[in-house]
mmCIF file of C-alpha atoms and ligand atoms in Angstrom:
data_model
loop_
_atom_site.group_PDB
_atom_site.id
_atom_site.type_symbol
_atom_site.label_atom_id
_atom_site.label_comp_id
_atom_site.label_asym_id
_atom_site.label_seq_id
_atom_site.Cartn_x
_atom_site.Cartn_y
_atom_site.Cartn_z
ATOM 1 C CA UNK A 1 4.978 -18.883 6.381
ATOM 2 C CA UNK A 2 8.578 -19.146 7.410
ATOM 3 C CA UNK A 3 9.757 -20.222 3.964
ATOM 4 C CA UNK A 4 10.653 -16.700 2.951
ATOM 5 C CA UNK A 5 11.556 -15.311 6.344
ATOM 6 C CA UNK A 6 15.211 -14.887 5.588
ATOM 7 C CA UNK A 7 17.211 -11.679 6.030
ATOM 8 C CA UNK A 8 16.689 -9.435 3.043
ATOM 9 C CA UNK A 9 12.963 -10.078 2.925
ATOM 10 C CA UNK A 10 12.321 -8.092 6.087
ATOM 11 C CA UNK A 11 11.412 -4.811 4.430
ATOM 12 C CA UNK A 12 8.435 -2.636 5.280
ATOM 13 C CA UNK A 13 7.127 -2.760 1.719
ATOM 14 C CA UNK A 14 7.165 -6.401 0.687
ATOM 15 C CA UNK A 15 4.508 -9.082 0.641
ATOM 16 C CA UNK A 16 7.213 -11.590 1.662
ATOM 17 C CA UNK A 17 7.208 -10.111 5.176
ATOM 18 C CA UNK A 18 3.523 -10.294 6.109
ATOM 19 C CA UNK A 19 2.433 -8.550 9.304
ATOM 20 C CA UNK A 20 -1.220 -9.554 9.290
ATOM 21 C CA UNK A 21 -3.547 -12.402 8.271
ATOM 22 C CA UNK A 22 -4.351 -10.849 4.868
ATOM 23 C CA UNK A 23 -0.768 -10.758 3.637
ATOM 24 C CA UNK A 24 -0.016 -14.074 5.375
ATOM 25 C CA UNK A 25 -2.584 -15.884 3.240
ATOM 26 C CA UNK A 26 -1.268 -14.192 0.139
ATOM 27 C CA UNK A 27 2.288 -15.186 1.017
ATOM 28 C CA UNK A 28 1.181 -18.766 1.642
ATOM 29 C CA UNK A 29 -0.513 -18.869 -1.749
ATOM 30 C CA UNK A 30 2.600 -17.413 -3.362
ATOM 31 C CA UNK A 31 4.887 -19.887 -1.591
ATOM 32 C CA UNK A 32 2.673 -22.802 -2.609
ATOM 33 C CA UNK A 33 2.741 -21.872 -6.296
ATOM 34 C CA UNK A 34 6.427 -20.923 -6.145
ATOM 35 C CA UNK A 35 7.634 -24.207 -4.644
ATOM 36 C CA UNK A 36 5.374 -26.402 -6.795
ATOM 37 C CA UNK A 37 6.624 -24.744 -9.956
ATOM 38 C CA UNK A 38 10.267 -24.796 -8.780
ATOM 39 C CA UNK A 39 10.068 -28.536 -8.066
ATOM 40 C CA UNK A 40 8.332 -29.298 -11.383
ATOM 41 C CA UNK A 41 10.917 -27.181 -13.215
ATOM 42 C CA UNK A 42 13.800 -29.054 -11.558
ATOM 43 C CA UNK A 43 12.290 -32.466 -12.321
ATOM 44 C CA UNK A 44 11.801 -31.542 -15.985
ATOM 45 C CA UNK A 45 15.377 -30.247 -16.252
ATOM 46 C CA UNK A 46 16.818 -33.332 -14.559
ATOM 47 C CA UNK A 47 14.828 -35.615 -16.891
ATOM 48 C CA UNK A 48 16.146 -33.667 -19.847
ATOM 49 C CA UNK A 49 19.770 -33.894 -18.693
ATOM 50 C CA UNK A 50 19.485 -37.617 -17.958
ATOM 51 C CA UNK A 51 18.037 -38.242 -21.420
ATOM 52 C CA UNK A 52 20.735 -36.215 -23.184
ATOM 53 C CA UNK A 53 23.531 -37.914 -21.225
ATOM 54 C CA UNK A 54 22.153 -41.362 -22.029
ATOM 55 C CA UNK A 55 21.809 -40.668 -25.709
ATOM 56 C CA UNK A 56 24.960 -38.580 -26.169
ATOM 57 C CA UNK A 57 26.629 -41.273 -28.365
ATOM 58 C CA UNK A 58 23.936 -41.007 -30.950
ATOM 59 C CA UNK A 59 24.554 -37.262 -31.343
ATOM 60 C CA UNK A 60 27.452 -37.824 -33.766
ATOM 61 C CA UNK A 61 25.495 -39.785 -36.276
ATOM 62 C CA UNK A 62 22.311 -39.246 -38.211
ATOM 63 C CA UNK A 63 19.333 -39.797 -35.932
ATOM 64 C CA UNK A 64 17.878 -43.226 -36.295
ATOM 65 C CA UNK A 65 14.239 -43.494 -37.206
ATOM 66 C CA UNK A 66 12.214 -44.037 -34.062
ATOM 67 C CA UNK A 67 11.353 -47.682 -33.754
ATOM 68 C CA UNK A 68 8.461 -48.533 -31.541
ATOM 69 C CA UNK A 69 7.238 -51.834 -30.221
ATOM 70 C CA UNK A 70 3.835 -52.447 -28.678
ATOM 71 C CA UNK A 71 5.672 -52.655 -25.331
ATOM 72 C CA UNK A 72 7.384 -49.213 -25.697
ATOM 73 C CA UNK A 73 4.115 -47.709 -26.922
ATOM 74 C CA UNK A 74 2.377 -48.906 -23.821
ATOM 75 C CA UNK A 75 5.087 -47.475 -21.533
ATOM 76 C CA UNK A 76 4.982 -44.101 -23.283
ATOM 77 C CA UNK A 77 1.192 -43.967 -22.945
ATOM 78 C CA UNK A 78 1.444 -44.715 -19.251
ATOM 79 C CA UNK A 79 4.154 -42.111 -18.684
ATOM 80 C CA UNK A 80 2.186 -39.369 -20.459
ATOM 81 C CA UNK A 81 -1.026 -40.375 -18.651
ATOM 82 C CA UNK A 82 0.700 -40.267 -15.260
ATOM 83 C CA UNK A 83 2.255 -36.854 -15.991
ATOM 84 C CA UNK A 84 -1.179 -35.535 -16.922
ATOM 85 C CA UNK A 85 -2.742 -36.819 -13.718
ATOM 86 C CA UNK A 86 0.051 -35.273 -11.637
ATOM 87 C CA UNK A 87 -0.308 -31.944 -13.476
ATOM 88 C CA UNK A 88 -4.055 -31.830 -12.881
ATOM 89 C CA UNK A 89 -3.555 -32.704 -9.210
ATOM 90 C CA UNK A 90 -0.976 -29.953 -8.775
ATOM 91 C CA UNK A 91 -3.174 -27.369 -10.480
ATOM 92 C CA UNK A 92 -6.033 -28.405 -8.198
ATOM 93 C CA UNK A 93 -3.773 -28.108 -5.156
ATOM 94 C CA UNK A 94 -3.053 -24.501 -6.129
ATOM 95 C CA UNK A 95 -6.744 -23.875 -6.807
ATOM 96 C CA UNK A 96 -7.770 -25.261 -3.419
ATOM 97 C CA UNK A 97 -5.040 -23.212 -1.729
ATOM 98 C CA UNK A 98 -6.476 -20.141 -3.404
ATOM 99 C CA UNK A 99 -10.039 -21.011 -2.264
ATOM 100 C CA UNK A 100 -8.861 -21.577 1.305
ATOM 101 C CA UNK A 101 -7.059 -18.201 1.354
ATOM 102 C CA UNK A 102 -10.033 -16.408 -0.172
ATOM 103 C CA UNK A 103 -12.404 -18.026 2.310
ATOM 104 C CA UNK A 104 -10.220 -17.159 5.309
ATOM 105 C CA UNK A 105 -9.952 -13.539 4.165
ATOM 106 C CA UNK A 106 -13.718 -13.308 3.654
ATOM 107 C CA UNK A 107 -14.311 -14.645 7.168
ATOM 108 C CA UNK A 108 -12.634 -11.685 8.913
ATOM 109 C CA UNK A 109 -15.126 -10.150 11.282
ATOM 110 C CA UNK A 110 -16.759 -7.130 9.664
ATOM 111 C CA UNK A 111 -19.060 -6.408 12.598
ATOM 112 C CA UNK A 112 -16.354 -5.821 15.170
ATOM 113 C CA UNK A 113 -14.057 -4.155 12.636
ATOM 114 C CA UNK A 114 -12.731 -0.651 12.998
ATOM 115 C CA UNK A 115 -13.705 1.447 9.967
ATOM 116 C CA UNK A 116 -11.409 3.921 8.257
ATOM 117 C CA UNK A 117 -12.333 5.792 5.075
ATOM 118 C CA UNK A 118 -9.653 6.304 2.444
ATOM 119 C CA UNK A 119 -10.089 8.593 -0.570
ATOM 120 C CA UNK A 120 -7.568 8.513 -3.387
ATOM 121 C CA UNK A 121 -6.632 11.881 -4.903
ATOM 122 C CA UNK A 122 -4.144 12.843 -7.574
ATOM 123 C CA UNK A 123 -1.629 12.342 -5.831
ATOM 124 C CA UNK A 124 -2.242 11.834 -2.153
ATOM 125 C CA UNK A 125 -4.527 9.955 0.242
ATOM 126 C CA UNK A 126 -7.280 11.568 2.281
ATOM 127 C CA UNK A 127 -8.053 9.583 5.432
ATOM 128 C CA UNK A 128 -11.157 9.862 7.634
ATOM 129 C CA UNK A 129 -11.867 8.237 10.981
ATOM 130 C CA UNK A 130 -15.653 8.457 11.173
ATOM 131 C CA UNK A 131 -17.263 9.141 14.547
ATOM 132 C CA UNK A 132 -20.918 9.216 15.571
ATOM 133 C CA UNK A 133 -20.324 12.720 16.845
ATOM 134 C CA UNK A 134 -19.433 14.563 13.643
ATOM 135 C CA UNK A 135 -17.180 17.086 15.360
ATOM 136 C CA UNK A 136 -14.990 14.213 16.562
ATOM 137 C CA UNK A 137 -14.408 12.921 13.039
ATOM 138 C CA UNK A 138 -10.687 12.892 12.356
ATOM 139 C CA UNK A 139 -9.361 13.870 8.940
ATOM 140 C CA UNK A 140 -5.737 13.403 8.020
ATOM 141 C CA UNK A 141 -3.574 12.495 5.038
ATOM 142 C CA UNK A 142 -1.092 9.861 3.917
ATOM 143 C CA UNK A 143 -0.253 8.473 7.380
ATOM 144 C CA UNK A 144 -2.899 6.001 8.485
ATOM 145 C CA UNK A 145 -2.563 5.200 12.182
ATOM 146 C CA UNK A 146 -4.329 1.976 13.115
ATOM 147 C CA UNK A 147 -4.779 -0.067 16.295
ATOM 148 C CA UNK A 148 -2.766 -3.293 16.305
ATOM 149 C CA UNK A 149 -4.411 -6.731 16.315
ATOM 150 C CA UNK A 150 -7.874 -5.377 15.486
ATOM 151 C CA UNK A 151 -9.810 -6.177 12.283
ATOM 152 C CA UNK A 152 -9.858 -3.063 10.114
ATOM 153 C CA UNK A 153 -12.419 -2.275 7.478
ATOM 154 C CA UNK A 154 -10.868 0.060 4.950
ATOM 155 C CA UNK A 155 -13.675 1.694 3.060
ATOM 156 C CA UNK A 156 -12.345 3.362 -0.039
ATOM 157 C CA UNK A 157 -13.214 5.355 -3.106
ATOM 158 C CA UNK A 158 -11.571 7.898 -5.380
ATOM 159 C CA UNK A 159 -12.116 11.619 -5.779
ATOM 160 C CA UNK A 160 -10.845 11.667 -9.375
ATOM 161 C CA UNK A 161 -9.324 8.795 -11.380
ATOM 162 C CA UNK A 162 -8.762 5.122 -10.535
ATOM 163 C CA UNK A 163 -6.168 4.546 -7.818
ATOM 164 C CA UNK A 164 -5.178 1.355 -6.068
ATOM 165 C CA UNK A 165 -4.541 1.046 -2.353
ATOM 166 C CA UNK A 166 -1.695 -1.355 -1.630
ATOM 167 C CA UNK A 167 0.353 -1.937 1.503
ATOM 168 C CA UNK A 168 2.033 -5.237 0.580
ATOM 169 C CA UNK A 169 2.956 -6.284 4.142
ATOM 170 C CA UNK A 170 -0.664 -5.946 5.177
ATOM 171 C CA UNK A 171 -3.047 -7.003 2.424
ATOM 172 C CA UNK A 172 -3.482 -7.327 -1.343
ATOM 173 C CA UNK A 173 -4.325 -4.444 -3.666
ATOM 174 C CA UNK A 174 -7.714 -2.824 -3.814
ATOM 175 C CA UNK A 175 -8.716 -0.491 -6.639
ATOM 176 C CA UNK A 176 -10.419 2.745 -5.631
ATOM 177 C CA UNK A 177 -12.814 3.883 -8.351
ATOM 178 C CA UNK A 178 -14.507 7.240 -8.695
ATOM 179 C CA UNK A 179 -18.233 6.931 -7.905
ATOM 180 C CA UNK A 180 -17.890 3.409 -6.538
ATOM 181 C CA UNK A 181 -17.408 2.377 -2.909
ATOM 182 C CA UNK A 182 -15.326 -0.599 -1.932
ATOM 183 C CA UNK A 183 -14.455 -2.378 1.304
ATOM 184 C CA UNK A 184 -11.371 -4.323 2.168
ATOM 185 C CA UNK A 185 -10.691 -6.107 5.454
ATOM 186 C CA UNK A 186 -7.232 -6.117 6.978
ATOM 187 C CA UNK A 187 -5.434 -6.454 10.264
ATOM 188 C CA UNK A 188 -1.916 -5.615 11.418
ATOM 189 C CA UNK A 189 -0.371 -7.703 14.182
ATOM 190 C CA UNK A 190 3.061 -6.101 14.382
ATOM 191 C CA UNK A 191 3.834 -2.543 15.430
ATOM 192 C CA UNK A 192 5.608 -0.443 12.832
ATOM 193 C CA UNK A 193 5.348 1.808 9.818
ATOM 194 C CA UNK A 194 4.285 -0.290 6.843
ATOM 195 C CA UNK A 195 4.715 1.527 3.554
ATOM 196 C CA UNK A 196 2.140 1.409 0.809
ATOM 197 C CA UNK A 197 1.815 2.901 -2.612
ATOM 198 C CA UNK A 198 -0.714 3.614 -5.305
ATOM 199 C CA UNK A 199 -0.675 0.543 -7.533
ATOM 200 C CA UNK A 200 -2.721 1.777 -10.487
ATOM 201 C CA UNK A 201 -1.216 4.316 -12.868
ATOM 202 C CA UNK A 202 -3.079 7.551 -12.186
ATOM 203 C CA UNK A 203 -1.093 10.282 -13.919
ATOM 204 C CA UNK A 204 2.124 12.224 -13.761
ATOM 205 C CA UNK A 205 2.897 11.839 -10.043
ATOM 206 C CA UNK A 206 1.627 8.287 -9.632
ATOM 207 C CA UNK A 207 5.079 7.199 -8.451
ATOM 208 C CA UNK A 208 4.957 9.811 -5.672
ATOM 209 C CA UNK A 209 1.702 8.671 -4.144
ATOM 210 C CA UNK A 210 2.762 6.605 -1.179
ATOM 211 C CA UNK A 211 1.389 6.272 2.321
ATOM 212 C CA UNK A 212 2.212 4.647 5.626
ATOM 213 C CA UNK A 213 0.091 2.389 7.784
ATOM 214 C CA UNK A 214 1.283 3.079 11.313
ATOM 215 C CA UNK A 215 0.302 0.195 13.605
ATOM 216 C CA UNK A 216 0.248 1.020 17.311
ATOM 217 C CA UNK A 217 -0.971 -0.627 20.532
ATOM 218 C CA UNK A 218 -4.628 0.236 21.153
ATOM 219 C CA UNK A 219 -3.941 2.730 23.917
ATOM 220 C CA UNK A 220 -1.341 4.658 21.959
ATOM 221 C CA UNK A 221 -3.704 4.708 18.978
ATOM 222 C CA UNK A 222 -6.554 6.097 21.096
ATOM 223 C CA UNK A 223 -4.261 8.865 22.347
ATOM 224 C CA UNK A 224 -3.297 9.709 18.801
ATOM 225 C CA UNK A 225 -6.950 9.725 17.745
ATOM 226 C CA UNK A 226 -8.015 11.987 20.608
ATOM 227 C CA UNK A 227 -5.212 14.409 19.825
ATOM 228 C CA UNK A 228 -6.141 14.425 16.108
ATOM 229 C CA UNK A 229 -9.807 15.045 16.909
ATOM 230 C CA UNK A 230 -8.996 18.295 18.675
ATOM 231 C CA UNK A 231 -9.123 21.590 16.790
ATOM 232 C CA UNK A 232 -5.818 23.256 15.944
ATOM 233 C CA UNK A 233 -3.969 25.058 18.738
ATOM 234 C CA UNK A 234 -4.502 28.818 18.893
ATOM 235 C CA UNK A 235 -1.454 30.988 18.235
ATOM 236 C CA UNK A 236 0.479 31.700 21.416
ATOM 237 C CA UNK A 237 3.080 34.202 20.230
ATOM 238 C CA UNK A 238 3.043 37.293 18.004
ATOM 239 C CA UNK A 239 5.032 35.567 15.258
ATOM 240 C CA UNK A 240 2.702 32.572 15.212
ATOM 241 C CA UNK A 241 -0.324 34.902 15.141
ATOM 242 C CA UNK A 242 1.182 36.687 12.134
ATOM 243 C CA UNK A 243 1.852 33.287 10.542
ATOM 244 C CA UNK A 244 -1.796 32.324 10.905
ATOM 245 C CA UNK A 245 -2.751 35.597 9.238
ATOM 246 C CA UNK A 246 -0.395 34.808 6.352
ATOM 247 C CA UNK A 247 -2.142 31.465 5.938
ATOM 248 C CA UNK A 248 -5.628 32.951 6.100
ATOM 249 C CA UNK A 249 -4.855 35.822 3.738
ATOM 250 C CA UNK A 250 -3.218 33.706 1.027
ATOM 251 C CA UNK A 251 -4.662 31.196 -1.428
ATOM 252 C CA UNK A 252 -4.044 28.379 1.091
ATOM 253 C CA UNK A 253 -7.602 28.757 2.443
ATOM 254 C CA UNK A 254 -9.042 27.933 -0.960
ATOM 255 C CA UNK A 255 -7.661 24.424 -0.749
ATOM 256 C CA UNK A 256 -6.827 23.498 2.845
ATOM 257 C CA UNK A 257 -8.634 23.002 6.130
ATOM 258 C CA UNK A 258 -7.264 23.980 9.516
ATOM 259 C CA UNK A 259 -10.005 23.137 11.991
ATOM 260 C CA UNK A 260 -10.524 25.953 14.468
ATOM 261 C CA UNK A 261 -9.861 28.620 11.808
ATOM 262 C CA UNK A 262 -12.034 29.858 8.918
ATOM 263 C CA UNK A 263 -9.998 27.680 6.503
ATOM 264 C CA UNK A 264 -12.269 24.798 5.517
ATOM 265 C CA UNK A 265 -11.537 23.613 1.962
ATOM 266 C CA UNK A 266 -10.910 20.041 0.946
ATOM 267 C CA UNK A 267 -8.943 20.308 -2.294
ATOM 268 C CA UNK A 268 -5.682 19.463 -0.509
ATOM 269 C CA UNK A 269 -4.760 17.658 2.717
ATOM 270 C CA UNK A 270 -6.207 18.736 6.086
ATOM 271 C CA UNK A 271 -3.427 20.661 7.853
ATOM 272 C CA UNK A 272 -4.980 20.838 11.355
ATOM 273 C CA UNK A 273 -2.287 18.516 12.739
ATOM 274 C CA UNK A 274 0.302 18.833 9.987
ATOM 275 C CA UNK A 275 3.226 18.907 12.430
ATOM 276 C CA UNK A 276 2.269 15.482 13.804
ATOM 277 C CA UNK A 277 2.989 13.850 10.440
ATOM 278 C CA UNK A 278 6.505 12.680 9.676
ATOM 279 C CA UNK A 279 6.319 13.167 5.917
ATOM 280 C CA UNK A 280 4.652 15.587 3.515
ATOM 281 C CA UNK A 281 3.355 15.316 -0.047
ATOM 282 C CA UNK A 282 2.440 11.594 0.159
ATOM 283 C CA UNK A 283 5.755 10.419 1.505
ATOM 284 C CA UNK A 284 7.907 12.468 -0.872
ATOM 285 C CA UNK A 285 9.721 14.548 1.782
ATOM 286 C CA UNK A 286 10.433 14.283 5.514
ATOM 287 C CA UNK A 287 8.344 16.851 7.353
ATOM 288 C CA UNK A 288 11.110 19.345 8.231
ATOM 289 C CA UNK A 289 10.853 23.107 8.342
ATOM 290 C CA UNK A 290 13.198 23.455 5.351
ATOM 291 C CA UNK A 291 11.214 21.024 3.225
ATOM 292 C CA UNK A 292 7.967 22.733 4.190
ATOM 293 C CA UNK A 293 9.360 26.109 3.115
ATOM 294 C CA UNK A 294 10.492 24.764 -0.249
ATOM 295 C CA UNK A 295 7.194 22.974 -0.763
ATOM 296 C CA UNK A 296 5.068 26.042 0.003
ATOM 297 C CA UNK A 297 7.058 28.395 -2.237
ATOM 298 C CA UNK A 298 7.090 26.018 -5.190
ATOM 299 C CA UNK A 299 5.557 22.594 -4.833
ATOM 300 C CA UNK A 300 5.817 22.260 -8.615
ATOM 301 C CA UNK A 301 9.604 21.991 -8.460
ATOM 302 C CA UNK A 302 9.279 19.071 -6.016
ATOM 303 C CA UNK A 303 6.258 17.247 -7.413
ATOM 304 C CA UNK A 304 5.704 18.619 -10.938
ATOM 305 C CA UNK A 305 2.070 18.641 -12.008
ATOM 306 C CA UNK A 306 0.724 18.312 -8.445
ATOM 307 C CA UNK A 307 -2.456 20.211 -7.605
ATOM 308 C CA UNK A 308 -0.745 22.843 -5.457
ATOM 309 C CA UNK A 309 0.356 26.037 -7.234
ATOM 310 C CA UNK A 310 3.492 28.043 -6.340
ATOM 311 C CA UNK A 311 2.863 30.697 -3.672
ATOM 312 C CA UNK A 312 4.399 34.162 -3.594
ATOM 313 C CA UNK A 313 5.268 35.765 -0.273
ATOM 314 C CA UNK A 314 8.058 37.716 1.367
ATOM 315 C CA UNK A 315 10.766 36.032 3.406
ATOM 316 C CA UNK A 316 9.303 37.322 6.650
ATOM 317 C CA UNK A 317 5.854 36.096 5.717
ATOM 318 C CA UNK A 318 7.275 32.653 4.985
ATOM 319 C CA UNK A 319 9.157 32.572 8.305
ATOM 320 C CA UNK A 320 5.989 33.485 10.185
ATOM 321 C CA UNK A 321 3.890 30.972 8.230
ATOM 322 C CA UNK A 322 6.390 28.190 8.939
ATOM 323 C CA UNK A 323 6.474 29.101 12.642
ATOM 324 C CA UNK A 324 2.686 28.772 12.635
ATOM 325 C CA UNK A 325 2.613 25.454 10.743
ATOM 326 C CA UNK A 326 5.226 24.016 13.132
ATOM 327 C CA UNK A 327 2.803 24.559 16.031
ATOM 328 C CA UNK A 328 0.091 22.419 14.402
ATOM 329 C CA UNK A 329 0.924 19.294 16.396
HETATM 330 C C1 HEC B 1 -5.091 25.127 -5.503
HETATM 331 C C2 HEC B 1 -5.057 24.438 -4.251
HETATM 332 C C3 HEC B 1 -3.956 24.678 -3.241
HETATM 333 C C4 HEC B 1 -3.497 25.872 -2.742
HETATM 334 C C5 HEC B 1 -3.890 27.275 -3.150
HETATM 335 C C6 HEC B 1 -2.536 25.523 -1.729
HETATM 336 N N1 HEC B 1 -2.415 24.173 -1.639
HETATM 337 FE FE1 HEC B 1 -1.241 23.168 -0.332
HETATM 338 N N2 HEC B 1 -1.733 21.415 -1.245
HETATM 339 C C7 HEC B 1 -2.663 21.284 -2.248
HETATM 340 C C8 HEC B 1 -2.684 19.909 -2.664
HETATM 341 C C9 HEC B 1 -3.560 19.313 -3.746
HETATM 342 C C10 HEC B 1 -1.721 19.221 -1.893
HETATM 343 C C11 HEC B 1 -1.340 17.747 -2.006
HETATM 344 C C12 HEC B 1 -0.248 17.626 -3.042
HETATM 345 C C13 HEC B 1 0.262 16.238 -3.215
HETATM 346 O O1 HEC B 1 0.765 15.639 -2.243
HETATM 347 O O2 HEC B 1 0.198 15.738 -4.356
HETATM 348 C C14 HEC B 1 -1.166 20.207 -0.994
HETATM 349 C C15 HEC B 1 -0.222 19.913 -0.013
HETATM 350 C C16 HEC B 1 0.204 20.817 0.945
HETATM 351 C C17 HEC B 1 1.015 20.489 2.076
HETATM 352 C C18 HEC B 1 1.532 19.092 2.411
HETATM 353 C C19 HEC B 1 0.530 18.416 3.305
HETATM 354 C C20 HEC B 1 0.780 16.953 3.529
HETATM 355 O O3 HEC B 1 0.388 16.463 4.580
HETATM 356 O O4 HEC B 1 1.321 16.280 2.645
HETATM 357 C C21 HEC B 1 1.204 21.632 2.779
HETATM 358 C C22 HEC B 1 2.005 21.782 4.067
HETATM 359 C C23 HEC B 1 0.519 22.677 2.080
HETATM 360 N N3 HEC B 1 -0.091 22.151 0.975
HETATM 361 C C24 HEC B 1 0.475 23.990 2.501
HETATM 362 C C25 HEC B 1 -0.067 25.024 1.765
HETATM 363 C C26 HEC B 1 0.047 26.414 2.099
HETATM 364 C C27 HEC B 1 0.748 26.956 3.325
HETATM 365 C C28 HEC B 1 -0.593 27.117 1.128
HETATM 366 C C29 HEC B 1 -0.726 28.622 0.972
HETATM 367 C C30 HEC B 1 0.475 29.384 0.996
HETATM 368 C C31 HEC B 1 -1.131 26.146 0.173
HETATM 369 N N4 HEC B 1 -0.785 24.898 0.594
HETATM 370 C C32 HEC B 1 -1.859 26.455 -0.958
HETATM 371 C C33 HEC B 1 -3.439 22.267 -2.775
HETATM 372 C C34 HEC B 1 -3.262 23.615 -2.543
HETATM 373 CU CU1 CU B 2 -1.536 5.906 -8.913
#
């Protein structure tokens, strides 16, 4: 729909700038209802103004009793009848529009679709790219790279409370419920970083539970996937080796995975390729060394209530740990 494609509606988190068939149908449906109601509203207002202007002389005096004739009765009946017919027709137009959109969305090809698993957590998104060879399964968080122009099947559920997966430029909302699996089809036809957000109140940090859908040309996506499937790089300098030791000897291992090391817990995000992400903590902070340091020492001061406790370590330990994490491309 071009009706809303005006500057100002070009954002990366708005359903008025659809970048795939899902959001396009939703925008069409929205535009249909919007313009029908705007036109009806204007007609009603104009009728009201015309009536008031015509009868303005009678406003100074006591209203006359309404006198009807069989002729005026008949005209009134016809007018009301016609308005009713038009109303029903308009409501049906909207209903049919909604059926057409729903049908088109349901028709997206599930068989040829690329499947990605999304798990909602308080307050971040765990993302899996399943592979027939289990050791090639990719696990990441909050930044969902996808191939452009390909039907995607997002298979979702929740690890705790109800969340809702919503990237407005791409597709409508889908609730993720604990103990219940759901599927939603989508496709992205424009390259870019399309921002999404949890759309179902899920606790203290609900507002800080965003994600990005990063749409890339197929080849670039495959490169990304291959790089993500690899185990973490082994330390190549004494400082980085010490940093890995800091990680493995602190509580981090109880909650995080770094593939290729003994750390294999799934309470928090997989950190195997942490340095390849551009944000941390579900979009709260850019992934810079300073932000990482602050986050590790006291995540609670950045995202109060989040499931990562403060960590105590010396300055040198932190420097070494950060040097290590920065190598996890
Ligand atoms: C009790 C579990 C727990 C421990 C211990 C823990 N973390 Fe976390 N960590 C989490 C959770 C949960 C998150 C996600 C928080 C959020 O975004 O709401 C997280 C997020 C992170 C992130 C951001 C990842 C991303 O992609 O957003 C980094 C980096 C991180 N932790 C590093 C560490 C390091 C280093 C240690 C040890 C010094 C550590 N964590 C200890 C649970 C833990
Ligand atoms: Cu939420």
